[in-house]
Amino acid sequence: MDGAVPPGWPEEVRPPGAPDWERTAVAWLYDLVPSDYRSHEVLRRYPVLLARFAADHVAAGLEAARKGWRTVRIDLADDLPADAIEAAMVAYEREGARLAAAARGVEVVAGALRGERWVPRL
């Protein structure tokens, strides 16, 4: 392995082919999901399935962040001061960006767990 990874590869995960890369991938995936997911033997046994669960969980979080961003001004206008609404908007934007990056990371890690190899293009 030459260490080349696709765009969006998480820094916390070693490149495919590196020693213990799958262990780092599994640890990173578990960091994305609720801790209760660790109790499911099937997810520990099949990292590709864990990646699927992580993808679904991250996608749901991303959708929630997008919905929150779209609706917070209307839903809480009477309950919060304007500066709190603006701060909430910023928090939703940051969380959305974090989750979008995580979704891309899950996608490329899942591909590597399935045996897909990324080849850089010029």
Coordinates of C-alpha atoms in Angstrom, one line a residue:
M1 CA 0.0 0.0 0.0
D2 CA 1.4 3.4 -1.0
G3 CA -0.7 5.3 1.5
A4 CA -2.9 6.9 -1.1
V5 CA -6.5 7.3 0.0
P6 CA -9.5 8.8 -1.7
P7 CA -10.7 12.3 -1.0
G8 CA -12.7 12.4 2.3
W9 CA -10.8 9.6 3.9
P10 CA -10.9 10.2 7.7
E11 CA -7.6 11.1 9.4
E12 CA -8.4 8.7 12.2
V13 CA -8.4 5.7 9.9
R14 CA -5.1 4.2 8.6
P15 CA -4.9 3.6 4.9
P16 CA -6.1 0.3 3.5
G17 CA -3.3 -2.2 3.7
A18 CA -1.6 -0.6 6.6
P19 CA -1.2 -2.6 9.7
D20 CA -4.4 -2.6 11.8
W21 CA -6.2 -0.4 9.3
E22 CA -9.5 -2.3 9.7
R23 CA -9.3 -1.9 13.5
T24 CA -8.9 1.8 13.1
A25 CA -11.8 1.9 10.7
V26 CA -14.1 0.0 13.1
A27 CA -13.1 2.3 16.0
W28 CA -13.9 5.3 13.9
L29 CA -17.2 4.0 12.8
Y30 CA -18.2 3.2 16.3
D31 CA -17.4 6.8 17.3
L32 CA -20.0 7.9 14.8
V33 CA -22.9 5.9 16.2
P34 CA -24.6 5.6 19.6
S35 CA -22.7 3.6 22.2
D36 CA -25.5 1.1 22.4
Y37 CA -24.5 -0.1 18.9
R38 CA -21.5 -1.8 20.6
S39 CA -23.8 -4.3 22.2
H40 CA -24.8 -5.8 18.8
E41 CA -22.5 -8.8 18.1
V42 CA -23.4 -8.7 14.4
L43 CA -21.9 -5.3 14.1
R44 CA -18.7 -6.3 15.7
R45 CA -18.5 -9.4 13.5
Y46 CA -19.2 -7.6 10.2
P47 CA -17.5 -4.2 9.8
V48 CA -19.3 -3.7 6.5
L49 CA -22.6 -3.9 8.3
L50 CA -21.3 -1.5 11.0
A51 CA -20.5 0.9 8.1
R52 CA -24.1 0.6 6.8
F53 CA -25.5 1.4 10.3
A54 CA -23.1 4.3 10.6
A55 CA -24.1 5.6 7.2
D56 CA -27.8 5.5 8.1
H57 CA -27.1 7.2 11.5
V58 CA -25.0 10.0 10.0
A59 CA -27.5 10.5 7.2
A60 CA -30.3 10.9 9.7
G61 CA -28.3 13.4 11.7
L62 CA -27.4 15.4 8.6
E63 CA -31.1 15.6 7.7
A64 CA -32.0 16.7 11.2
A65 CA -29.3 19.4 11.1
R66 CA -30.6 20.6 7.8
K67 CA -34.2 20.7 9.0
G68 CA -33.2 22.4 12.2
W69 CA -31.3 25.1 10.2
R70 CA -34.4 25.6 8.0
T71 CA -36.9 25.9 10.9
V72 CA -35.2 27.2 14.0
R73 CA -35.9 30.9 13.2
I74 CA -39.6 30.2 12.8
D75 CA -40.0 27.6 15.6
L76 CA -38.2 29.5 18.3
A77 CA -38.5 33.1 17.3
D78 CA -40.8 33.8 20.3
D79 CA -38.7 31.9 22.7
L80 CA -35.1 33.0 22.1
P81 CA -33.3 36.3 21.5
A82 CA -32.1 37.0 18.0
D83 CA -28.4 36.4 19.0
A84 CA -29.3 32.9 20.3
I85 CA -31.1 32.1 17.0
E86 CA -28.0 33.3 15.0
A87 CA -25.8 31.2 17.3
A88 CA -28.1 28.2 16.7
M89 CA -27.8 28.7 12.9
V90 CA -24.0 28.7 13.1
A91 CA -24.1 25.5 15.2
Y92 CA -26.4 23.8 12.7
E93 CA -24.1 24.9 9.9
R94 CA -21.0 23.5 11.6
E95 CA -22.8 20.3 12.6
G96 CA -24.1 19.9 9.0
A97 CA -20.5 20.3 7.6
R98 CA -19.2 17.8 10.2
L99 CA -21.8 15.3 9.3
A100 CA -21.4 15.7 5.6
A101 CA -17.7 15.0 5.9
A102 CA -18.5 12.0 8.1
A103 CA -20.9 10.7 5.5
R104 CA -18.2 10.9 2.8
G105 CA -15.8 9.2 5.2
V106 CA -18.2 6.4 5.9
E107 CA -18.7 6.0 2.1
V108 CA -15.0 5.6 1.3
V109 CA -14.2 3.5 4.4
A110 CA -17.2 1.2 3.6
G111 CA -15.8 0.8 0.1
A112 CA -12.4 -0.2 1.4
L113 CA -14.0 -2.6 3.8
R114 CA -15.7 -4.2 0.8
G115 CA -12.4 -4.6 -0.9
E116 CA -12.6 -1.6 -3.3
R117 CA -9.3 0.0 -4.0
W118 CA -9.0 3.6 -4.9
V119 CA -6.7 4.6 -7.8
P120 CA -5.7 8.3 -8.0
R121 CA -6.4 9.9 -11.4
L122 CA -4.5 12.6 -13.0

